[in-house]
Amino acid sequence: EKISTVSNKNINLQNYIEKYSKNKIPKDIDTIIIGSGISGLVTGGLLSLVGKKVLILEKHYLAGGCLHSFIHNNVEHETGVHYVGNISKRQKILDAITDKKIKWNLVGHDNNDIYDVIHINGKSYNLVKGKDNFKKQMKQYFPNDTNVIDEYLELVEKVAKMDFLLNIKLIDNNFIYRLLKQIYLLINLDYIKYTYLSTYYIISSMTCNKELIAVLCGQFGNYGLPPKESNFFIHANIVNHYLNGGYYPEGGTSNIADQIIKFICKKGGKVLVSANVEKVLIDNNKCIGVKMKGGYNIYSKNIVSSIGFKNTFNKLIKHEKYSPLVNNFDSSVCLLYVFINLKGKIEDYDIKSSNVWYYEHNDFDTMMKEYYNDYTKPSPIFISSSSAKDLSWNKNSPNN
């Protein structure tokens, strides 16, 4: 069946995104960025903002990474970003690097501000926007664990604020960065504690209620690892990220990529798709350019890889000295997507914008182990309707 490569409803990007050929490469490139996912696009946008000429090379025939959408039977499907939290913090950055400001729709706008529904073995638990609302709802579900819920949310907020090490990565001086890092770790042992102890260990030290533990860990799919394998620092940051609700970009997730790409191109940069980078060129321990499939070399002052740690060193910088480091890291989890087209309007099916996390039982770690050993076993299921989340959907897609 035909899959359309045209993924945007609102703006025409044909003059901005082009298929790779060597005669389309701009001169005097300041930075080559490999990969057009959100990290590559934001990097390109920020560099363009300060006057740098950027070339983004994307292997796929669609730009945007997990932001891209595709059209199937005249219906647009998003591929990765289902909701974003703490949008006020991110809005400032996006406004600076998008051609047109992105509007955000509240997930749960049609369902009492419920952004996630955790469904476990026939029971449903709603996660409601706002810390106080979240707390009140959880206490109704678990009236014998009210103190646990208070303690848990206080700890989540405390741990989520331990972002000092993330912020000082912006420091350009390596000596100052390492010095500040060592001082912080010496005086903040809690950070080490919560990055080394598992999510399950921390929460189970507060309560023995397996169902409550499962509900509080019900969003673990957002960071990929079940409770006994993930660290509490990551868990706390994800939970805190959504406490004030989830949001979805009006016009679909591709609108984020489209608006950043348009901004980059208007600033003199270029985004080329079907651009297969074969390797990074290195001379005297310095990256000087990239070699494209077919043998053509492109040179630049700076090279940024936005295709992930393992792909960068396994595919673009093949050197035996990096093998032990690369092999030390496991690959991320695999996901299977099923896209469903329904004729008619959202209201006809009573579809809500809230996400649903569906689990057969409350032992997530056992569930994942059994599933990885036998793919016929039950696995977690995430159900999401971008049509219901996007308030412009009926206008842009009136018949689907």
GROMACS .gro file of C-alpha atoms in nm:
model
  400
    1GLU     CA    1   0.000   0.000   0.000
    2LYS     CA    2   0.122   0.346  -0.082
    3ILE     CA    3   0.288   0.545   0.196
    4SER     CA    4   0.316   0.915   0.116
    5THR     CA    5   0.640   1.100   0.188
    6VAL     CA    6   0.449   1.425   0.225
    7SER     CA    7   0.383   1.456   0.596
    8ASN     CA    8   0.273   1.812   0.657
    9LYS     CA    9  -0.069   1.975   0.639
   10ASN     CA   10   0.006   2.330   0.737
   11ILE     CA   11   0.310   2.449   0.545
   12ASN     CA   12   0.475   2.355   0.218
   13LEU     CA   13   0.827   2.234   0.286
   14GLN     CA   14   0.917   2.133  -0.067
   15ASN     CA   15   1.144   2.438  -0.098
   16TYR     CA   16   1.317   2.359   0.230
   17ILE     CA   17   1.373   1.982   0.247
   18GLU     CA   18   1.558   1.840  -0.053
   19LYS     CA   19   1.683   1.498  -0.157
   20TYR     CA   20   2.061   1.468  -0.127
   21SER     CA   21   2.290   1.527  -0.421
   22LYS     CA   22   2.639   1.674  -0.405
   23ASN     CA   23   2.545   1.982  -0.609
   24LYS     CA   24   2.296   2.082  -0.336
   25ILE     CA   25   2.562   2.112  -0.067
   26PRO     CA   26   2.606   2.476   0.041
   27LYS     CA   27   2.948   2.640   0.057
   28ASP     CA   28   3.125   2.754   0.373
   29ILE     CA   29   2.947   2.514   0.608
   30ASP     CA   30   3.014   2.584   0.976
   31THR     CA   31   2.866   2.260   1.109
   32ILE     CA   32   2.754   1.929   0.963
   33ILE     CA   33   2.487   1.752   1.170
   34ILE     CA   34   2.428   1.383   1.105
   35GLY     CA   35   2.066   1.290   1.175
   36SER     CA   36   1.752   1.504   1.184
   37GLY     CA   37   1.593   1.382   1.508
   38ILE     CA   38   1.500   1.632   1.777
   39SER     CA   39   1.857   1.657   1.912
   40GLY     CA   40   1.999   1.727   1.567
   41LEU     CA   41   1.726   1.976   1.478
   42VAL     CA   42   1.752   2.168   1.807
   43THR     CA   43   2.131   2.181   1.772
   44GLY     CA   44   2.094   2.305   1.416
   45GLY     CA   45   1.832   2.558   1.519
   46LEU     CA   46   2.042   2.702   1.801
   47LEU     CA   47   2.350   2.726   1.579
   48SER     CA   48   2.143   2.895   1.309
   49LEU     CA   49   2.010   3.136   1.570
   50VAL     CA   50   2.363   3.266   1.634
   51GLY     CA   51   2.447   3.300   1.265
   52LYS     CA   52   2.611   2.966   1.184
   53LYS     CA   53   2.552   2.789   0.853
   54VAL     CA   54   2.428   2.435   0.919
   55LEU     CA   55   2.398   2.130   0.695
   56ILE     CA   56   2.178   1.848   0.830
   57LEU     CA   57   2.217   1.509   0.661
   58GLU     CA   58   1.934   1.257   0.710
   59LYS     CA   59   1.958   0.896   0.589
   60HIS     CA   60   1.580   0.846   0.586
   61TYR     CA   61   1.362   0.991   0.309
   62LEU     CA   62   1.168   1.187   0.574
   63ALA     CA   63   1.325   1.436   0.812
   64GLY     CA   64   1.242   1.465   1.181
   65GLY     CA   65   1.338   1.131   1.340
   66CYS     CA   66   1.064   1.037   1.589
   67LEU     CA   67   0.894   1.369   1.510
   68HIS     CA   68   0.819   1.275   1.151
   69SER     CA   69   0.476   1.170   1.032
   70PHE     CA   70   0.364   0.972   0.732
   71ILE     CA   71   0.041   0.968   0.532
   72HIS     CA   72  -0.141   0.637   0.479
   73ASN     CA   73  -0.477   0.630   0.302
   74ASN     CA   74  -0.497   1.008   0.346
   75VAL     CA   75  -0.455   0.980   0.724
   76GLU     CA   76  -0.153   1.121   0.902
   77HIS     CA   77   0.022   0.907   1.165
   78GLU     CA   78   0.282   1.033   1.412
   79THR     CA   79   0.570   0.800   1.493
   80GLY     CA   80   0.715   0.877   1.833
   81VAL     CA   81   0.627   1.183   2.039
   82HIS     CA   82   0.296   1.114   2.210
   83TYR     CA   83   0.303   1.388   2.473
   84VAL     CA   84   0.543   1.637   2.630
   85GLY     CA   85   0.540   1.763   2.989
   86ASN     CA   86   0.660   2.083   3.154
   87ILE     CA   87   0.594   2.266   2.829
   88SER     CA   88   0.646   2.617   2.969
   89LYS     CA   89   1.016   2.537   3.014
   90ARG     CA   90   1.057   2.401   2.661
   91GLN     CA   91   0.841   2.663   2.492
   92LYS     CA   92   1.110   2.931   2.533
   93ILE     CA   93   1.368   2.725   2.345
   94LEU     CA   94   1.129   2.619   2.070
   95ASP     CA   95   1.000   2.973   2.018
   96ALA     CA   96   1.359   3.086   1.951
   97ILE     CA   97   1.426   2.827   1.678
   98THR     CA   98   1.092   2.779   1.502
   99ASP     CA   99   0.967   2.980   1.207
  100LYS     CA  100   0.617   2.988   1.352
  101LYS     CA  101   0.530   2.941   1.720
  102ILE     CA  102   0.387   2.600   1.803
  103LYS     CA  103   0.057   2.579   1.987
  104TRP     CA  104   0.018   2.306   2.247
  105ASN     CA  105  -0.303   2.119   2.332
  106LEU     CA  106  -0.354   1.975   2.679
  107VAL     CA  107  -0.372   1.596   2.685
  108GLY     CA  108  -0.691   1.514   2.873
  109HIS     CA  109  -0.868   1.834   2.768
  110ASP     CA  110  -1.169   1.612   2.693
  111ASN     CA  111  -1.126   1.383   2.993
  112ASN     CA  112  -1.099   1.586   3.315
  113ASP     CA  113  -0.728   1.663   3.261
  114ILE     CA  114  -0.632   1.293   3.281
  115TYR     CA  115  -0.310   1.257   3.084
  116ASP     CA  116  -0.240   0.886   3.154
  117VAL     CA  117  -0.460   0.592   3.245
  118ILE     CA  118  -0.277   0.297   3.403
  119HIS     CA  119  -0.476  -0.019   3.333
  120ILE     CA  120  -0.369  -0.325   3.537
  121ASN     CA  121  -0.551  -0.657   3.525
  122GLY     CA  122  -0.894  -0.506   3.470
  123LYS     CA  123  -0.857  -0.202   3.695
  124SER     CA  124  -0.795   0.154   3.575
  125TYR     CA  125  -0.604   0.428   3.759
  126ASN     CA  126  -0.614   0.787   3.634
  127LEU     CA  127  -0.315   1.023   3.650
  128VAL     CA  128  -0.455   1.374   3.671
  129LYS     CA  129  -0.282   1.703   3.590
  130GLY     CA  130  -0.146   1.891   3.893
  131LYS     CA  131   0.037   1.759   4.198
  132ASP     CA  132  -0.257   1.813   4.436
  133ASN     CA  133  -0.502   1.650   4.193
  134PHE     CA  134  -0.264   1.360   4.136
  135LYS     CA  135  -0.223   1.313   4.510
  136LYS     CA  136  -0.598   1.331   4.578
  137GLN     CA  137  -0.676   1.076   4.308
  138MET     CA  138  -0.410   0.831   4.428
  139LYS     CA  139  -0.536   0.856   4.786
  140GLN     CA  140  -0.886   0.765   4.668
  141TYR     CA  141  -0.746   0.452   4.506
  142PHE     CA  142  -0.522   0.364   4.802
  143PRO     CA  143  -0.679   0.506   5.122
  144ASN     CA  144  -0.451   0.296   5.345
  145ASP     CA  145  -0.136   0.444   5.188
  146THR     CA  146  -0.199   0.818   5.207
  147ASN     CA  147   0.127   0.884   5.395
  148VAL     CA  148   0.318   0.680   5.139
  149ILE     CA  149   0.177   0.887   4.854
  150ASP     CA  150   0.275   1.212   5.029
  151GLU     CA  151   0.626   1.081   5.097
  152TYR     CA  152   0.663   0.953   4.741
  153LEU     CA  153   0.566   1.282   4.574
  154GLU     CA  154   0.793   1.484   4.803
  155LEU     CA  155   1.083   1.255   4.712
  156VAL     CA  156   1.002   1.275   4.340
  157GLU     CA  157   1.018   1.655   4.348
  158LYS     CA  158   1.336   1.654   4.560
  159VAL     CA  159   1.521   1.413   4.330
  160ALA     CA  160   1.400   1.585   4.011
  161LYS     CA  161   1.568   1.905   4.130
  162MET     CA  162   1.908   1.731   4.145
  163ASP     CA  163   1.996   1.849   3.794
  164PHE     CA  164   2.317   2.036   3.877
  165LEU     CA  165   2.540   1.792   3.687
  166LEU     CA  166   2.321   1.821   3.380
  167ASN     CA  167   2.336   2.200   3.387
  168ILE     CA  168   2.714   2.231   3.430
  169LYS     CA  169   2.770   2.030   3.111
  170LEU     CA  170   2.725   2.365   2.939
  171ILE     CA  171   3.060   2.478   3.085
  172ASP     CA  172   3.317   2.479   2.807
  173ASN     CA  173   3.622   2.449   3.034
  174ASN     CA  174   3.682   2.079   3.104
  175PHE     CA  175   3.892   2.144   3.417
  176ILE     CA  176   3.623   2.362   3.578
  177TYR     CA  177   3.353   2.111   3.482
  178ARG     CA  178   3.540   1.818   3.642
  179LEU     CA  179   3.619   2.021   3.953
  180LEU     CA  180   3.257   2.126   4.005
  181LYS     CA  181   3.142   1.771   3.940
  182GLN     CA  182   3.372   1.625   4.205
  183ILE     CA  183   3.273   1.889   4.461
  184TYR     CA  184   2.903   1.825   4.396
  185LEU     CA  185   2.939   1.449   4.433
  186LEU     CA  186   3.132   1.489   4.758
  187ILE     CA  187   2.867   1.706   4.920
  188ASN     CA  188   2.557   1.547   4.763
  189LEU     CA  189   2.558   1.176   4.840
  190ASP     CA  190   2.183   1.161   4.775
  191TYR     CA  191   2.247   1.209   4.404
  192ILE     CA  192   2.470   0.902   4.398
  193LYS     CA  193   2.213   0.710   4.601
  194TYR     CA  194   1.924   0.777   4.368
  195THR     CA  195   2.122   0.716   4.050
  196TYR     CA  196   2.248   0.378   4.172
  197LEU     CA  197   1.941   0.240   4.350
  198SER     CA  198   1.653   0.105   4.144
  199THR     CA  199   1.308   0.254   4.117
  200TYR     CA  200   1.158  -0.059   4.269
  201TYR     CA  201   1.401  -0.059   4.563
  202ILE     CA  202   1.319   0.300   4.658
  203ILE     CA  203   0.940   0.273   4.626
  204SER     CA  204   0.920  -0.072   4.786
  205SER     CA  205   1.108   0.069   5.085
  206MET     CA  206   0.805   0.297   5.136
  207THR     CA  207   0.527   0.042   5.086
  208CYS     CA  208   0.464  -0.331   5.040
  209ASN     CA  209   0.151  -0.265   4.834
  210LYS     CA  210   0.239  -0.426   4.498
  211GLU     CA  211  -0.054  -0.264   4.319
  212LEU     CA  212   0.044   0.085   4.437
  213ILE     CA  213   0.406   0.026   4.335
  214ALA     CA  214   0.288  -0.082   3.991
  215VAL     CA  215   0.063   0.221   3.944
  216LEU     CA  216   0.343   0.460   4.047
  217CYS     CA  217   0.573   0.283   3.797
  218GLY     CA  218   0.305   0.266   3.527
  219GLN     CA  219   0.481   0.518   3.301
  220PHE     CA  220   0.805   0.317   3.288
  221GLY     CA  221   0.763   0.280   2.912
  222ASN     CA  222   0.861   0.647   2.882
  223TYR     CA  223   1.215   0.560   2.989
  224GLY     CA  224   1.224   0.201   2.869
  225LEU     CA  225   1.335  -0.001   3.172
  226PRO     CA  226   1.112  -0.184   3.422
  227PRO     CA  227   1.121  -0.084   3.793
  228LYS     CA  228   1.398  -0.321   3.906
  229GLU     CA  229   1.631  -0.216   3.623
  230SER     CA  230   1.575   0.161   3.611
  231ASN     CA  231   1.732   0.404   3.856
  232PHE     CA  232   1.509   0.623   4.069
  233PHE     CA  233   1.670   0.946   3.945
  234ILE     CA  234   1.541   0.887   3.591
  235HIS     CA  235   1.203   0.769   3.719
  236ALA     CA  236   1.157   1.077   3.939
  237ASN     CA  237   1.244   1.311   3.653
  238ILE     CA  238   0.990   1.147   3.420
  239VAL     CA  239   0.712   1.151   3.681
  240ASN     CA  240   0.787   1.513   3.773
  241HIS     CA  241   0.801   1.602   3.403
  242TYR     CA  242   0.431   1.511   3.363
  243LEU     CA  243   0.295   1.617   3.703
  244ASN     CA  244   0.155   1.938   3.557
  245GLY     CA  245   0.005   1.759   3.261
  246GLY     CA  246   0.098   1.635   2.917
  247TYR     CA  247   0.078   1.841   2.598
  248TYR     CA  248   0.058   1.766   2.227
  249PRO     CA  249   0.159   2.000   1.942
  250GLU     CA  250  -0.133   2.135   1.743
  251GLY     CA  251  -0.099   2.023   1.384
  252GLY     CA  252   0.081   1.703   1.483
  253THR     CA  253   0.433   1.617   1.592
  254SER     CA  254   0.575   1.675   1.245
  255ASN     CA  255   0.488   2.042   1.293
  256ILE     CA  256   0.777   2.071   1.542
  257ALA     CA  257   1.028   1.932   1.292
  258ASP     CA  258   0.880   2.132   1.004
  259GLN     CA  259   0.898   2.465   1.184
  260ILE     CA  260   1.258   2.411   1.300
  261ILE     CA  261   1.367   2.300   0.952
  262LYS     CA  262   1.204   2.603   0.796
  263PHE     CA  263   1.386   2.827   1.046
  264ILE     CA  264   1.723   2.664   0.971
  265CYS     CA  265   1.679   2.697   0.596
  266LYS     CA  266   1.573   3.062   0.619
  267LYS     CA  267   1.894   3.125   0.813
  268GLY     CA  268   2.103   2.990   0.524
  269GLY     CA  269   2.129   2.627   0.632
  270LYS     CA  270   2.010   2.318   0.449
  271VAL     CA  271   1.840   1.987   0.531
  272LEU     CA  272   1.904   1.700   0.289
  273VAL     CA  273   1.722   1.366   0.310
  274SER     CA  274   1.824   1.029   0.161
  275ALA     CA  275   2.174   1.141   0.259
  276ASN     CA  276   2.368   0.833   0.369
  277VAL     CA  277   2.678   0.924   0.569
  278GLU     CA  278   2.927   0.637   0.550
  279LYS     CA  279   3.192   0.758   0.794
  280VAL     CA  280   3.331   1.057   0.979
  281LEU     CA  281   3.661   1.179   0.838
  282ILE     CA  282   3.931   1.221   1.102
  283ASP     CA  283   4.273   1.382   1.059
  284ASN     CA  284   4.520   1.417   1.350
  285ASN     CA  285   4.249   1.320   1.600
  286LYS     CA  286   4.017   1.589   1.470
  287CYS     CA  287   3.692   1.548   1.279
  288ILE     CA  288   3.720   1.734   0.950
  289GLY     CA  289   3.421   1.611   0.751
  290VAL     CA  290   3.210   1.318   0.640
  291LYS     CA  291   3.228   1.062   0.362
  292MET     CA  292   2.899   0.999   0.185
  293LYS     CA  293   2.784   0.671   0.035
  294GLY     CA  294   2.920   0.680  -0.315
  295GLY     CA  295   3.251   0.828  -0.206
  296TYR     CA  296   3.190   1.204  -0.202
  297ASN     CA  297   3.349   1.393   0.091
  298ILE     CA  298   3.197   1.697   0.260
  299TYR     CA  299   3.422   1.908   0.481
  300SER     CA  300   3.330   2.133   0.772
  301LYS     CA  301   3.480   2.301   1.078
  302ASN     CA  302   3.252   2.105   1.313
  303ILE     CA  303   3.084   1.766   1.298
  304VAL     CA  304   2.788   1.672   1.520
  305SER     CA  305   2.652   1.318   1.532
  306SER     CA  306   2.287   1.297   1.634
  307ILE     CA  307   2.235   0.928   1.559
  308GLY     CA  308   2.308   0.790   1.904
  309PHE     CA  309   2.619   0.677   2.090
  310LYS     CA  310   2.640   0.318   1.959
  311ASN     CA  311   2.555   0.404   1.598
  312THR     CA  312   2.814   0.682   1.598
  313PHE     CA  313   3.103   0.463   1.709
  314ASN     CA  314   2.993   0.137   1.544
  315LYS     CA  315   2.905   0.283   1.205
  316LEU     CA  316   3.075   0.622   1.161
  317ILE     CA  317   3.391   0.595   1.371
  318LYS     CA  318   3.505   0.236   1.345
  319HIS     CA  319   3.811   0.196   1.566
  320GLU     CA  320   3.908  -0.090   1.793
  321LYS     CA  321   4.003   0.140   2.081
  322TYR     CA  322   3.636   0.238   2.119
  323SER     CA  323   3.500  -0.120   2.111
  324PRO     CA  324   3.523  -0.192   2.488
  325LEU     CA  325   3.343   0.134   2.569
  326VAL     CA  326   3.069   0.081   2.310
  327ASN     CA  327   3.012  -0.284   2.399
  328ASN     CA  328   2.964  -0.184   2.762
  329PHE     CA  329   2.627  -0.027   2.675
  330ASP     CA  330   2.316  -0.228   2.598
  331SER     CA  331   2.082  -0.134   2.316
  332SER     CA  332   1.753   0.036   2.395
  333VAL     CA  333   1.426  -0.156   2.408
  334CYS     CA  334   1.239  -0.259   2.094
  335LEU     CA  335   0.893  -0.127   2.017
  336LEU     CA  336   0.628  -0.260   1.782
  337TYR     CA  337   0.386  -0.003   1.639
  338VAL     CA  338   0.038  -0.075   1.508
  339PHE     CA  339  -0.130   0.215   1.326
  340ILE     CA  340  -0.509   0.210   1.296
  341ASN     CA  341  -0.724   0.416   1.059
  342LEU     CA  342  -1.088   0.474   1.156
  343LYS     CA  343  -1.344   0.637   0.927
  344GLY     CA  344  -1.562   0.909   1.069
  345LYS     CA  345  -1.504   1.156   1.350
  346ILE     CA  346  -1.335   1.116   1.687
  347GLU     CA  347  -1.667   1.179   1.862
  348ASP     CA  348  -1.824   0.881   1.683
  349TYR     CA  349  -1.598   0.644   1.876
  350ASP     CA  350  -1.579   0.835   2.205
  351ILE     CA  351  -1.199   0.833   2.179
  352LYS     CA  352  -1.026   1.040   2.448
  353SER     CA  353  -0.696   1.223   2.428
  354SER     CA  354  -0.565   1.049   2.742
  355ASN     CA  355  -0.296   0.784   2.693
  356VAL     CA  356  -0.358   0.430   2.815
  357TRP     CA  357  -0.086   0.205   2.958
  358TYR     CA  358  -0.218  -0.151   2.957
  359TYR     CA  359  -0.066  -0.431   3.168
  360GLU     CA  360  -0.185  -0.789   3.225
  361HIS     CA  361  -0.060  -0.789   3.586
  362ASN     CA  362   0.139  -0.575   3.830
  363ASP     CA  363   0.478  -0.754   3.816
  364PHE     CA  364   0.630  -0.553   3.532
  365ASP     CA  365   0.983  -0.696   3.558
  366THR     CA  366   0.861  -1.054   3.530
  367MET     CA  367   0.632  -0.954   3.244
  368MET     CA  368   0.921  -0.805   3.048
  369LYS     CA  369   1.153  -1.103   3.109
  370GLU     CA  370   0.888  -1.350   3.001
  371TYR     CA  371   0.808  -1.144   2.693
  372TYR     CA  372   1.171  -1.116   2.584
  373ASN     CA  373   1.208  -1.493   2.618
  374ASP     CA  374   0.883  -1.567   2.438
  375TYR     CA  375   0.717  -1.303   2.219
  376THR     CA  376   0.382  -1.482   2.245
  377LYS     CA  377   0.362  -1.383   2.613
  378PRO     CA  378   0.172  -1.069   2.726
  379SER     CA  379   0.361  -0.743   2.691
  380PRO     CA  380   0.288  -0.384   2.795
  381ILE     CA  381   0.064  -0.199   2.550
  382PHE     CA  382   0.055   0.179   2.502
  383ILE     CA  383  -0.257   0.320   2.334
  384SER     CA  384  -0.258   0.676   2.206
  385SER     CA  385  -0.477   0.880   1.972
  386SER     CA  386  -0.303   1.177   1.814
  387SER     CA  387  -0.633   1.262   1.644
  388ALA     CA  388  -0.800   1.319   1.981
  389LYS     CA  389  -0.503   1.515   2.118
  390ASP     CA  390  -0.481   1.754   1.824
  391LEU     CA  391  -0.762   2.011   1.842
  392SER     CA  392  -0.704   2.099   1.476
  393TRP     CA  393  -0.756   1.739   1.360
  394ASN     CA  394  -1.122   1.764   1.254
  395LYS     CA  395  -1.046   2.081   1.059
  396ASN     CA  396  -0.742   1.937   0.881
  397SER     CA  397  -0.875   1.582   0.838
  398PRO     CA  398  -1.255   1.614   0.831
  399ASN     CA  399  -1.327   1.260   0.709
  400ASN     CA  400  -1.075   1.057   0.915
   0.00000   0.00000   0.00000
